[in-house]
Amino acid sequence: PVFFTEGSGDKPLLGNYVMNVSQDSKKNFWISNNMGLDVIDSSLNHVQSYSSNNDNGDIRRTIITSTTEDVNGDIWIGTI
């Protein structure tokens, strides 16, 4: 596991306990953590966060353990 604390970036990661980091075919980084999922778009230097704690209901579970990309380019997430 990797631990993060709030840094000097524009937006810190959702959680401070990282479960998994993967990179998709578009070079985006998917960071699974104890509070949801952060996606870093490396081409835009932008972080998009998804969690069960927002009004959109992006994710039904909070703890994301893994992500993977299938042959069609779809991203699958593992939760507990």
Tab-separated table of N, CA and C in Angstrom:
chain	number	residue	atom	x	y	z
A	1	PRO	N	0.820	-1.202	0.000
A	1	PRO	CA	0.000	0.000	0.000
A	1	PRO	C	0.857	1.257	0.000
A	2	VAL	N	0.294	2.326	-0.529
A	2	VAL	CA	0.957	3.624	-0.578
A	2	VAL	C	0.095	4.615	0.174
A	3	PHE	N	0.710	5.454	0.968
A	3	PHE	CA	-0.026	6.457	1.721
A	3	PHE	C	0.254	7.840	1.159
A	4	PHE	N	-0.783	8.655	1.023
A	4	PHE	CA	-0.661	10.025	0.549
A	4	PHE	C	-1.220	10.966	1.591
A	5	THR	N	-0.654	12.143	1.666
A	5	THR	CA	-1.241	13.220	2.458
A	5	THR	C	-1.519	14.369	1.509
A	6	GLU	N	-2.316	15.310	1.948
A	6	GLU	CA	-2.635	16.441	1.080
A	6	GLU	C	-1.349	17.168	0.706
A	7	GLY	N	-1.197	17.410	-0.575
A	7	GLY	CA	0.018	18.051	-1.057
A	7	GLY	C	-0.250	19.431	-1.575
A	8	SER	N	0.619	19.888	-2.415
A	8	SER	CA	0.506	21.242	-2.930
A	8	SER	C	-0.283	21.313	-4.226
A	9	GLY	N	-0.820	20.169	-4.715
A	9	GLY	CA	-1.578	20.159	-5.956
A	9	GLY	C	-2.906	20.881	-5.821
A	10	ASP	N	-3.559	21.096	-6.947
A	10	ASP	CA	-4.850	21.785	-6.939
A	10	ASP	C	-5.906	20.989	-6.195
A	11	LYS	N	-5.834	19.666	-6.302
A	11	LYS	CA	-6.856	18.830	-5.698
A	11	LYS	C	-6.201	17.543	-5.187
A	12	PRO	N	-6.297	17.271	-3.890
A	12	PRO	CA	-5.723	16.027	-3.376
A	12	PRO	C	-6.573	14.828	-3.785
A	13	LEU	N	-6.020	13.661	-3.633
A	13	LEU	CA	-6.781	12.438	-3.888
A	13	LEU	C	-7.896	12.308	-2.874
A	14	LEU	N	-8.942	11.544	-3.243
A	14	LEU	CA	-10.070	11.338	-2.339
A	14	LEU	C	-9.643	10.708	-1.030
A	15	GLY	N	-8.885	9.635	-1.109
A	15	GLY	CA	-8.479	8.903	0.084
A	15	GLY	C	-6.982	8.946	0.277
A	16	ASN	N	-6.537	8.557	1.472
A	16	ASN	CA	-5.111	8.564	1.741
A	16	ASN	C	-4.514	7.160	1.766
A	17	TYR	N	-5.322	6.155	1.453
A	17	TYR	CA	-4.843	4.780	1.414
A	17	TYR	C	-5.091	4.241	0.008
A	18	VAL	N	-4.044	4.156	-0.780
A	18	VAL	CA	-4.160	3.720	-2.174
A	18	VAL	C	-4.081	2.210	-2.247
A	19	MET	N	-5.095	1.604	-2.873
A	19	MET	CA	-5.161	0.156	-3.010
A	19	MET	C	-4.504	-0.329	-4.301
A	20	ASN	N	-4.641	0.477	-5.369
A	20	ASN	CA	-4.154	0.045	-6.675
A	20	ASN	C	-4.012	1.264	-7.578
A	21	VAL	N	-3.018	1.211	-8.467
A	21	VAL	CA	-2.845	2.225	-9.504
A	21	VAL	C	-2.698	1.487	-10.823
A	22	SER	N	-3.489	1.874	-11.817
A	22	SER	CA	-3.360	1.267	-13.142
A	22	SER	C	-3.423	2.369	-14.199
A	23	GLN	N	-2.945	2.043	-15.368
A	23	GLN	CA	-2.952	2.999	-16.477
A	23	GLN	C	-3.705	2.374	-17.636
A	24	ASP	N	-4.612	3.151	-18.246
A	24	ASP	CA	-5.390	2.626	-19.364
A	24	ASP	C	-4.699	2.915	-20.693
A	25	SER	N	-5.316	2.505	-21.775
A	25	SER	CA	-4.729	2.666	-23.109
A	25	SER	C	-4.650	4.128	-23.554
A	26	LYS	N	-5.403	5.015	-22.867
A	26	LYS	CA	-5.365	6.445	-23.174
A	26	LYS	C	-4.371	7.183	-22.284
A	27	LYS	N	-3.598	6.419	-21.508
A	27	LYS	CA	-2.571	6.957	-20.599
A	27	LYS	C	-3.141	7.667	-19.379
A	28	ASN	N	-4.415	7.406	-19.056
A	28	ASN	CA	-5.002	7.916	-17.824
A	28	ASN	C	-4.611	6.991	-16.678
A	29	PHE	N	-4.395	7.562	-15.489
A	29	PHE	CA	-4.101	6.767	-14.308
A	29	PHE	C	-5.361	6.624	-13.470
A	30	TRP	N	-5.671	5.405	-13.075
A	30	TRP	CA	-6.828	5.082	-12.250
A	30	TRP	C	-6.306	4.707	-10.874
A	31	ILE	N	-6.668	5.497	-9.865
A	31	ILE	CA	-6.160	5.300	-8.513
A	31	ILE	C	-7.310	4.863	-7.615
A	32	SER	N	-7.265	3.600	-7.225
A	32	SER	CA	-8.282	3.022	-6.340
A	32	SER	C	-7.867	3.310	-4.908
A	33	ASN	N	-8.817	3.798	-4.107
A	33	ASN	CA	-8.453	4.113	-2.729
A	33	ASN	C	-9.608	3.874	-1.770
A	34	ASN	N	-9.358	4.171	-0.501
A	34	ASN	CA	-10.332	3.879	0.552
A	34	ASN	C	-11.547	4.804	0.546
A	35	MET	N	-11.551	5.825	-0.319
A	35	MET	CA	-12.687	6.738	-0.359
A	35	MET	C	-13.364	6.784	-1.731
A	36	GLY	N	-12.875	5.990	-2.681
A	36	GLY	CA	-13.470	5.988	-4.005
A	36	GLY	C	-12.434	5.754	-5.080
A	37	LEU	N	-12.541	6.525	-6.159
A	37	LEU	CA	-11.682	6.340	-7.321
A	37	LEU	C	-11.299	7.705	-7.881
A	38	ASP	N	-10.008	7.891	-8.119
A	38	ASP	CA	-9.509	9.111	-8.748
A	38	ASP	C	-8.946	8.732	-10.107
A	39	VAL	N	-9.262	9.524	-11.121
A	39	VAL	CA	-8.735	9.303	-12.465
A	39	VAL	C	-7.933	10.541	-12.853
A	40	ILE	N	-6.662	10.332	-13.155
A	40	ILE	CA	-5.798	11.434	-13.569
A	40	ILE	C	-5.676	11.391	-15.079
A	41	ASP	N	-6.192	12.424	-15.719
A	41	ASP	CA	-6.070	12.581	-17.166
A	41	ASP	C	-4.732	13.255	-17.415
A	42	SER	N	-3.757	12.470	-17.834
A	42	SER	CA	-2.401	12.995	-17.977
A	42	SER	C	-2.286	14.023	-19.101
A	43	SER	N	-3.168	13.980	-20.093
A	43	SER	CA	-3.084	14.948	-21.191
A	43	SER	C	-3.580	16.328	-20.771
A	44	LEU	N	-4.472	16.379	-19.776
A	44	LEU	CA	-5.031	17.654	-19.325
A	44	LEU	C	-4.544	18.071	-17.941
A	45	ASN	N	-3.777	17.184	-17.282
A	45	ASN	CA	-3.376	17.422	-15.892
A	45	ASN	C	-4.598	17.686	-15.023
A	46	HIS	N	-5.598	16.840	-15.147
A	46	HIS	CA	-6.878	17.001	-14.453
A	46	HIS	C	-7.182	15.732	-13.670
A	47	VAL	N	-7.730	15.902	-12.466
A	47	VAL	CA	-8.149	14.769	-11.649
A	47	VAL	C	-9.664	14.760	-11.567
A	48	GLN	N	-10.269	13.623	-11.917
A	48	GLN	CA	-11.718	13.433	-11.763
A	48	GLN	C	-11.914	12.399	-10.660
A	49	SER	N	-12.735	12.729	-9.684
A	49	SER	CA	-12.954	11.841	-8.545
A	49	SER	C	-14.366	11.267	-8.572
A	50	TYR	N	-14.474	10.008	-8.175
A	50	TYR	CA	-15.757	9.309	-8.106
A	50	TYR	C	-15.866	8.661	-6.732
A	51	SER	N	-17.007	8.843	-6.085
A	51	SER	CA	-17.208	8.212	-4.780
A	51	SER	C	-18.684	7.954	-4.545
A	52	SER	N	-18.967	7.211	-3.502
A	52	SER	CA	-20.360	6.955	-3.136
A	52	SER	C	-20.913	8.099	-2.286
A	53	ASN	N	-20.078	9.044	-1.943
A	53	ASN	CA	-20.478	10.137	-1.052
A	53	ASN	C	-20.967	11.379	-1.773
A	54	ASN	N	-21.137	11.303	-3.093
A	54	ASN	CA	-21.628	12.498	-3.785
A	54	ASN	C	-23.074	12.297	-4.242
A	55	ASP	N	-23.695	13.351	-4.668
A	55	ASP	CA	-25.106	13.310	-5.062
A	55	ASP	C	-25.355	12.542	-6.352
A	56	ASN	N	-24.313	12.369	-7.172
A	56	ASN	CA	-24.487	11.672	-8.449
A	56	ASN	C	-24.575	10.163	-8.294
A	57	GLY	N	-24.120	9.630	-7.165
A	57	GLY	CA	-24.134	8.184	-6.984
A	57	GLY	C	-23.243	7.478	-7.986
A	58	ASP	N	-22.074	8.068	-8.262
A	58	ASP	CA	-21.159	7.512	-9.253
A	58	ASP	C	-20.809	6.055	-8.974
A	59	ILE	N	-20.545	5.751	-7.714
A	59	ILE	CA	-20.103	4.416	-7.310
A	59	ILE	C	-20.947	3.996	-6.122
A	60	ARG	N	-21.370	2.764	-6.112
A	60	ARG	CA	-22.230	2.292	-5.018
A	60	ARG	C	-21.438	1.855	-3.794
A	61	ARG	N	-20.179	1.522	-3.973
A	61	ARG	CA	-19.315	1.128	-2.861
A	61	ARG	C	-18.227	2.182	-2.688
A	62	THR	N	-17.736	2.327	-1.463
A	62	THR	CA	-16.721	3.336	-1.203
A	62	THR	C	-15.317	2.820	-1.474
A	63	ILE	N	-14.990	1.633	-0.999
A	63	ILE	CA	-13.624	1.135	-1.103
A	63	ILE	C	-13.431	0.434	-2.441
A	64	ILE	N	-12.577	1.007	-3.263
A	64	ILE	CA	-12.259	0.462	-4.580
A	64	ILE	C	-10.921	-0.258	-4.458
A	65	THR	N	-10.887	-1.537	-4.796
A	65	THR	CA	-9.662	-2.323	-4.621
A	65	THR	C	-8.841	-2.460	-5.884
A	66	SER	N	-9.476	-2.332	-7.047
A	66	SER	CA	-8.727	-2.542	-8.291
A	66	SER	C	-9.483	-1.980	-9.482
A	67	THR	N	-8.754	-1.776	-10.572
A	67	THR	CA	-9.359	-1.400	-11.850
A	67	THR	C	-8.628	-2.146	-12.949
A	68	THR	N	-9.322	-2.412	-14.023
A	68	THR	CA	-8.701	-3.033	-15.189
A	68	THR	C	-9.447	-2.596	-16.440
A	69	GLU	N	-8.770	-2.632	-17.543
A	69	GLU	CA	-9.367	-2.274	-18.825
A	69	GLU	C	-9.510	-3.526	-19.672
A	70	ASP	N	-10.691	-3.722	-20.263
A	70	ASP	CA	-10.883	-4.887	-21.120
A	70	ASP	C	-10.499	-4.561	-22.569
A	71	VAL	N	-10.624	-5.531	-23.450
A	71	VAL	CA	-10.191	-5.368	-24.844
A	71	VAL	C	-11.013	-4.318	-25.588
A	72	ASN	N	-12.202	-4.000	-25.091
A	72	ASN	CA	-13.055	-2.983	-25.712
A	72	ASN	C	-12.767	-1.579	-25.201
A	73	GLY	N	-11.854	-1.445	-24.234
A	73	GLY	CA	-11.549	-0.144	-23.666
A	73	GLY	C	-12.434	0.239	-22.497
A	74	ASP	N	-13.302	-0.679	-22.046
A	74	ASP	CA	-14.151	-0.424	-20.883
A	74	ASP	C	-13.344	-0.647	-19.608
A	75	ILE	N	-13.574	0.199	-18.609
A	75	ILE	CA	-12.889	0.084	-17.333
A	75	ILE	C	-13.797	-0.646	-16.351
A	76	TRP	N	-13.246	-1.659	-15.707
A	76	TRP	CA	-13.959	-2.431	-14.693
A	76	TRP	C	-13.319	-2.136	-13.355
A	77	ILE	N	-14.161	-2.005	-12.315
A	77	ILE	CA	-13.631	-1.734	-10.975
A	77	ILE	C	-14.014	-2.858	-10.024
A	78	GLY	N	-13.119	-3.120	-9.075
A	78	GLY	CA	-13.361	-4.101	-8.022
A	78	GLY	C	-13.615	-3.354	-6.727
A	79	THR	N	-14.601	-3.802	-5.964
A	79	THR	CA	-14.964	-3.130	-4.696
A	79	THR	C	-15.105	-4.134	-3.565
A	80	ILE	N	-15.118	-3.591	-2.352
A	80	ILE	CA	-15.496	-4.390	-1.168
A	80	ILE	C	-16.505	-3.600	-0.367
